[in-house]
Amino acid sequence: MRRPMTRVEGTAPETRDEEAVVVPSPKLAPPPPASDVLERDRLMDVLDQATSGEVPSVTLLNAPAGSGKTVLLGSWFRRRARHHPGGEHLAWVSLDANDNKVFSLWSSLLQALYRGVVPAPALARDAAAHERVGAFVDACARLGRPVILVLDNAHELSEPDAVKNVNLLLRYLPSGVRVVIAARFPPPLILPRIRLEGRLREITAHQLNFTEEETGKLLARKNLALSKTDLDRIRERTEGWAAGLRFLTLALDSAPDTGGAIRSFTGDDRLLAEYLSGEIVGQQPAYIREFLLSVSVCPDLTEGLAIRLTGQEHAGQILYTLSRTNALITQHGGESVRYRCHPLLRDYLRAELSRRHPRAYRRLHRLAAEWFTDSGDVLTALEHSVAAKDEELITRYIQRSGLRIVLKGHGARLHKLLGALPEHLLSRPQVALVAAIASLDDHDLVAADRFLGRIDNSAQPLRSGRLRALNAVAVLYRARYGGQLDKALAGLRATSAGDTGDADLDLLALAIRGTAALWLGDIPGAVEDLERALRTATLERRDAVSLHCEIHLAGIACVQGDLAGLAVHTGAALELARSHGWTETSRTAFLYTVLGLAAYQRLDQESARRFSALASRLLPAVVDPAVELLTVTLSAAVEFGLAADPHAVVETLRGHRKRLAGEPLAPWLVACTAPIEQRLALRVGEPTWAMDVLERHRHLLAPYAEHALLSTLVHLHRGRTGAARRRLRPVIERQTRTLVAHTLIESWLLEAILADQAGEQNRAHTAVGHALDLAAPQQALRPFHDAGQDIRELLVRGAGRFGRTEEFASAVLQALPAPGAPVDPLTSRELELLTELPSMRTAEQIADSLYVSVNTVKTHLRGIYRKLGVNHRRDAVVAARRRGLL
């Protein structure tokens, strides 16, 4: 048999019908680049890696129309030509429908291979596939260097003969040849076999999407002043799809208002709609186009939902095929397979559906509402009923399920949805009250006041006990953010709220009532209501309420020094937040405040700073005054030691305090925060500010131990030790009630300092022991730290005499800052010997254990005594503890 390469080499055949190769030159080169093309090094590096090495490989770019495949390959092709001149042969073919003719296909391939090197061969129309592959192999050998062949638009190949020829080429690729294939959907080639052989490299649609950084760079070229919100909205709308970004930039070019143009940019944009119609939807058969219109009312689809909307039993197969063919429909989910339509394509389809079939648009939304109701997703069902403009259906959903939606944590979505309802619907008391509660859950006081105002200004009284209870709950919820909280709580207690028989209303009433009781100072009542609400919320899976209760019960445990309760409630709250994606939302701001306060008391400065920063960042603009006070006090406490200007930190804290002066604050809340403010004021040398703290809270704290503590600190700072001790005595003798667990610890430490100054060393040691007894169960280190070096000295002197709290005393001593190290530091051998000194072993016994002579031990002892400035062993132990060496 005559070999085809003889013809390629220039030997004319004797009997075959041959023609010159005629291929349009634009097919054999990448399209010229647009002026504003962003070269994405990330992807070009991936292509470089995929096409490196001698092993013949195939790289597949499989992505929808408009994903930037050709633009990327063109940029990469030109970069390879620049970076490897003469080192490799680059060939490009833009395939089209004409290449389904085998003669045209091979004409394109061989012309691309020979272009610019040698004259193209003549081809026999009736040459077999193996002969043509042989010609290609021979041509590659003649080039004498690696070959990269790019086949763009490979999805155009569909005829069996053309597919067979390309498959044969891919199967017998010679060494040093790499093929890069770009297609809108996987062409019917032997790619699975090549994948199995380990020769296939793939770049997916997800990889081709513009990243956030790339999107920013692309838009920066337009010299647009875009905010983070603008960029987030662009990412949400386009999802990094190259065509979407391209049409957006065209829209921005002529838009006077950049932000408005971004907000209004949808798949219904004229230019984008024409593209979607021609390149995505228009390519589909008529029945698929109708299918897409019907399912466009839902952003997320299952097979069952698609069947309900379209009436087609094979809807699942259609969705699967659309996702496989990259029609901007993607499949996701694990065991439960789901499909979603790209936001811009869905916008276009919905606009088309609304224009062409307005009645069908509303009917489909009603069908979707029924399906989601049956599935238990009432909020999504309500969204579809709103889209269907079915007012009776809307009212029914709100009456039956509005509160449940809020209690499950979807108040923000409900608030947005209800805000768009017509006025006559919002005038209905049930709708207005649910809307007010959803607004409060989303921290929108203006909207909440507007909805509650409809009830207050209504000429008709609330007719049912349930409505009156719901109104009382909404009013109390609103009062938490400033107002007459005590009056609102009394109003709620005058209704049947909590015992109406409506599970969701009663649950919300308990949670709101418990929170109000807490901020008004009724901790036992708060605990009772919050624990009841927590049990019900856990049983009914109202997880937003469960989280709220866990966090507030954790706050109570923190104030009461209940370490075990704190761990239980914060652990449960963190797990709930993680499972629902709430860890970085305003719902968890107070949780981080509680965790930060607990860490602050443990002297865990790093954790305290981290939690404080989280709490401050997540704190909503509208917040309970009590939560705000705790959060800003924690922030000041942790920033104080690090700030370049501590005085400014205290001044800022005072400003917050003054702003909250008119708000009703529980005595326990003031007892928890006022001592911190006073200590910081004294540390920056502002005794007047410290006295102001005492006077400002006299009306609240006068009956409690915390007022005596504040007064004692002021007297002590002024050197009035007698007055300080007299003021303190009723506290340590338990004649006055303490509100915060740490108060008694701090009081005993102050007593220890005052007793030591009076020369009553035994009394001072006893007072430190009482403080240790109280602090050990709480692992409260902060009071000892704030008491200063006097307490450290007492701990050093009393070491070994604290009985059952000896271990905790050692932990406290190690946690407290040590005074300056000796000028002449101890050697490693001296430090080793120092650890032996608290024991009762003799110098001889120590020498035996260290495997040194007694004289060596004595020499090291003399060095230790000299460096610590002491003369005896016991004094050395005391001095070492004082300096933090033991």
Short mmCIF file of N, CA and C in Angstrom, two decimals, residues 564-618:
data_model
loop_
_atom_site.label_atom_id
_atom_site.label_comp_id
_atom_site.label_asym_id
_atom_site.label_seq_id
_atom_site.Cartn_x
_atom_site.Cartn_y
_atom_site.Cartn_z
N ALA A 564 -19.16 26.02 84.78
CA ALA A 564 -19.74 24.87 84.09
C ALA A 564 -20.91 25.31 83.21
N GLY A 565 -21.80 26.14 83.76
CA GLY A 565 -22.93 26.64 82.98
C GLY A 565 -22.49 27.46 81.79
N LEU A 566 -21.45 28.26 82.00
CA LEU A 566 -20.91 29.08 80.91
C LEU A 566 -20.43 28.19 79.77
N ALA A 567 -19.70 27.12 80.11
CA ALA A 567 -19.18 26.22 79.08
C ALA A 567 -20.30 25.53 78.32
N VAL A 568 -21.33 25.09 79.05
CA VAL A 568 -22.45 24.38 78.42
C VAL A 568 -23.18 25.30 77.44
N HIS A 569 -23.52 26.50 77.89
CA HIS A 569 -24.33 27.39 77.05
C HIS A 569 -23.53 27.98 75.89
N THR A 570 -22.28 28.35 76.11
CA THR A 570 -21.49 28.88 74.99
C THR A 570 -21.18 27.78 73.98
N GLY A 571 -20.93 26.56 74.47
CA GLY A 571 -20.69 25.45 73.54
C GLY A 571 -21.90 25.18 72.66
N ALA A 572 -23.08 25.15 73.28
CA ALA A 572 -24.31 24.91 72.51
C ALA A 572 -24.56 26.05 71.53
N ALA A 573 -24.32 27.28 71.96
CA ALA A 573 -24.54 28.44 71.09
C ALA A 573 -23.59 28.41 69.89
N LEU A 574 -22.33 28.09 70.12
CA LEU A 574 -21.37 28.03 69.02
C LEU A 574 -21.74 26.94 68.02
N GLU A 575 -22.19 25.80 68.52
CA GLU A 575 -22.57 24.71 67.63
C GLU A 575 -23.79 25.10 66.79
N LEU A 576 -24.78 25.73 67.41
CA LEU A 576 -25.95 26.20 66.66
C LEU A 576 -25.54 27.21 65.59
N ALA A 577 -24.69 28.15 65.98
CA ALA A 577 -24.26 29.18 65.04
C ALA A 577 -23.51 28.56 63.86
N ARG A 578 -22.63 27.60 64.15
CA ARG A 578 -21.88 26.95 63.07
C ARG A 578 -22.80 26.19 62.12
N SER A 579 -23.76 25.47 62.68
CA SER A 579 -24.63 24.63 61.85
C SER A 579 -25.54 25.45 60.94
N HIS A 580 -25.79 26.71 61.29
CA HIS A 580 -26.69 27.54 60.49
C HIS A 580 -25.96 28.67 59.75
N GLY A 581 -24.65 28.71 59.85
CA GLY A 581 -23.92 29.78 59.17
C GLY A 581 -24.10 31.14 59.82
N TRP A 582 -24.30 31.15 61.14
CA TRP A 582 -24.55 32.41 61.85
C TRP A 582 -23.31 32.92 62.60
N THR A 583 -22.17 32.27 62.44
CA THR A 583 -21.00 32.63 63.25
C THR A 583 -20.48 34.03 62.94
N GLU A 584 -20.76 34.54 61.74
CA GLU A 584 -20.28 35.87 61.36
C GLU A 584 -21.45 36.81 61.12
N THR A 585 -22.48 36.70 61.95
CA THR A 585 -23.65 37.55 61.80
C THR A 585 -23.93 38.27 63.12
N SER A 586 -24.86 39.23 63.06
CA SER A 586 -25.20 39.99 64.26
C SER A 586 -25.82 39.11 65.34
N ARG A 587 -26.34 37.94 64.96
CA ARG A 587 -26.95 37.06 65.95
C ARG A 587 -25.94 36.61 67.01
N THR A 588 -24.67 36.55 66.64
CA THR A 588 -23.67 36.03 67.57
C THR A 588 -22.80 37.12 68.20
N ALA A 589 -23.13 38.39 67.95
CA ALA A 589 -22.30 39.47 68.50
C ALA A 589 -22.24 39.39 70.02
N PHE A 590 -23.38 39.21 70.68
CA PHE A 590 -23.39 39.17 72.15
C PHE A 590 -22.70 37.90 72.66
N LEU A 591 -22.77 36.82 71.91
CA LEU A 591 -22.06 35.60 72.30
C LEU A 591 -20.56 35.88 72.42
N TYR A 592 -20.00 36.60 71.46
CA TYR A 592 -18.57 36.90 71.50
C TYR A 592 -18.25 37.88 72.63
N THR A 593 -19.20 38.74 72.97
CA THR A 593 -18.99 39.61 74.13
C THR A 593 -18.88 38.77 75.40
N VAL A 594 -19.78 37.81 75.57
CA VAL A 594 -19.75 36.93 76.74
C VAL A 594 -18.44 36.14 76.79
N LEU A 595 -18.06 35.56 75.65
CA LEU A 595 -16.81 34.79 75.60
C LEU A 595 -15.61 35.69 75.88
N GLY A 596 -15.66 36.93 75.40
CA GLY A 596 -14.57 37.86 75.66
C GLY A 596 -14.47 38.25 77.12
N LEU A 597 -15.61 38.48 77.76
CA LEU A 597 -15.60 38.81 79.20
C LEU A 597 -15.05 37.65 80.02
N ALA A 598 -15.45 36.42 79.64
CA ALA A 598 -14.94 35.24 80.37
C ALA A 598 -13.43 35.11 80.19
N ALA A 599 -12.95 35.33 78.96
CA ALA A 599 -11.51 35.25 78.71
C ALA A 599 -10.77 36.36 79.44
N TYR A 600 -11.37 37.53 79.52
CA TYR A 600 -10.76 38.65 80.23
C TYR A 600 -10.59 38.31 81.71
N GLN A 601 -11.58 37.66 82.30
CA GLN A 601 -11.47 37.28 83.70
C GLN A 601 -10.42 36.19 83.93
N ARG A 602 -10.17 35.38 82.89
CA ARG A 602 -9.15 34.32 83.01
C ARG A 602 -7.76 34.83 82.69
N LEU A 603 -7.63 36.11 82.36
CA LEU A 603 -6.37 36.71 81.92
C LEU A 603 -5.89 36.14 80.59
N ASP A 604 -6.82 35.60 79.80
CA ASP A 604 -6.48 35.13 78.45
C ASP A 604 -6.63 36.31 77.51
N GLN A 605 -5.59 37.13 77.47
CA GLN A 605 -5.67 38.40 76.74
C GLN A 605 -5.89 38.21 75.24
N GLU A 606 -5.22 37.21 74.67
CA GLU A 606 -5.34 37.00 73.23
C GLU A 606 -6.78 36.65 72.84
N SER A 607 -7.38 35.71 73.59
CA SER A 607 -8.77 35.34 73.30
C SER A 607 -9.71 36.50 73.56
N ALA A 608 -9.47 37.23 74.64
CA ALA A 608 -10.33 38.38 74.96
C ALA A 608 -10.30 39.40 73.83
N ARG A 609 -9.13 39.67 73.29
CA ARG A 609 -9.03 40.64 72.19
C ARG A 609 -9.72 40.11 70.94
N ARG A 610 -9.54 38.83 70.66
CA ARG A 610 -10.16 38.27 69.46
C ARG A 610 -11.68 38.31 69.54
N PHE A 611 -12.22 37.90 70.69
CA PHE A 611 -13.68 37.90 70.85
C PHE A 611 -14.23 39.33 70.88
N SER A 612 -13.49 40.24 71.50
CA SER A 612 -13.94 41.63 71.55
C SER A 612 -14.00 42.23 70.16
N ALA A 613 -13.00 41.94 69.34
CA ALA A 613 -12.99 42.46 67.97
C ALA A 613 -14.17 41.89 67.17
N LEU A 614 -14.45 40.61 67.34
CA LEU A 614 -15.58 39.99 66.65
C LEU A 614 -16.89 40.63 67.09
N ALA A 615 -17.05 40.78 68.39
CA ALA A 615 -18.29 41.36 68.92
C ALA A 615 -18.49 42.78 68.40
N SER A 616 -17.44 43.58 68.41
CA SER A 616 -17.57 44.97 67.95
C SER A 616 -17.88 45.04 66.46
N ARG A 617 -17.28 44.13 65.69
CA ARG A 617 -17.51 44.14 64.24
C ARG A 617 -18.92 43.69 63.88
N LEU A 618 -19.45 42.72 64.61
CA LEU A 618 -20.75 42.15 64.28
C LEU A 618 -21.92 42.87 64.95
#
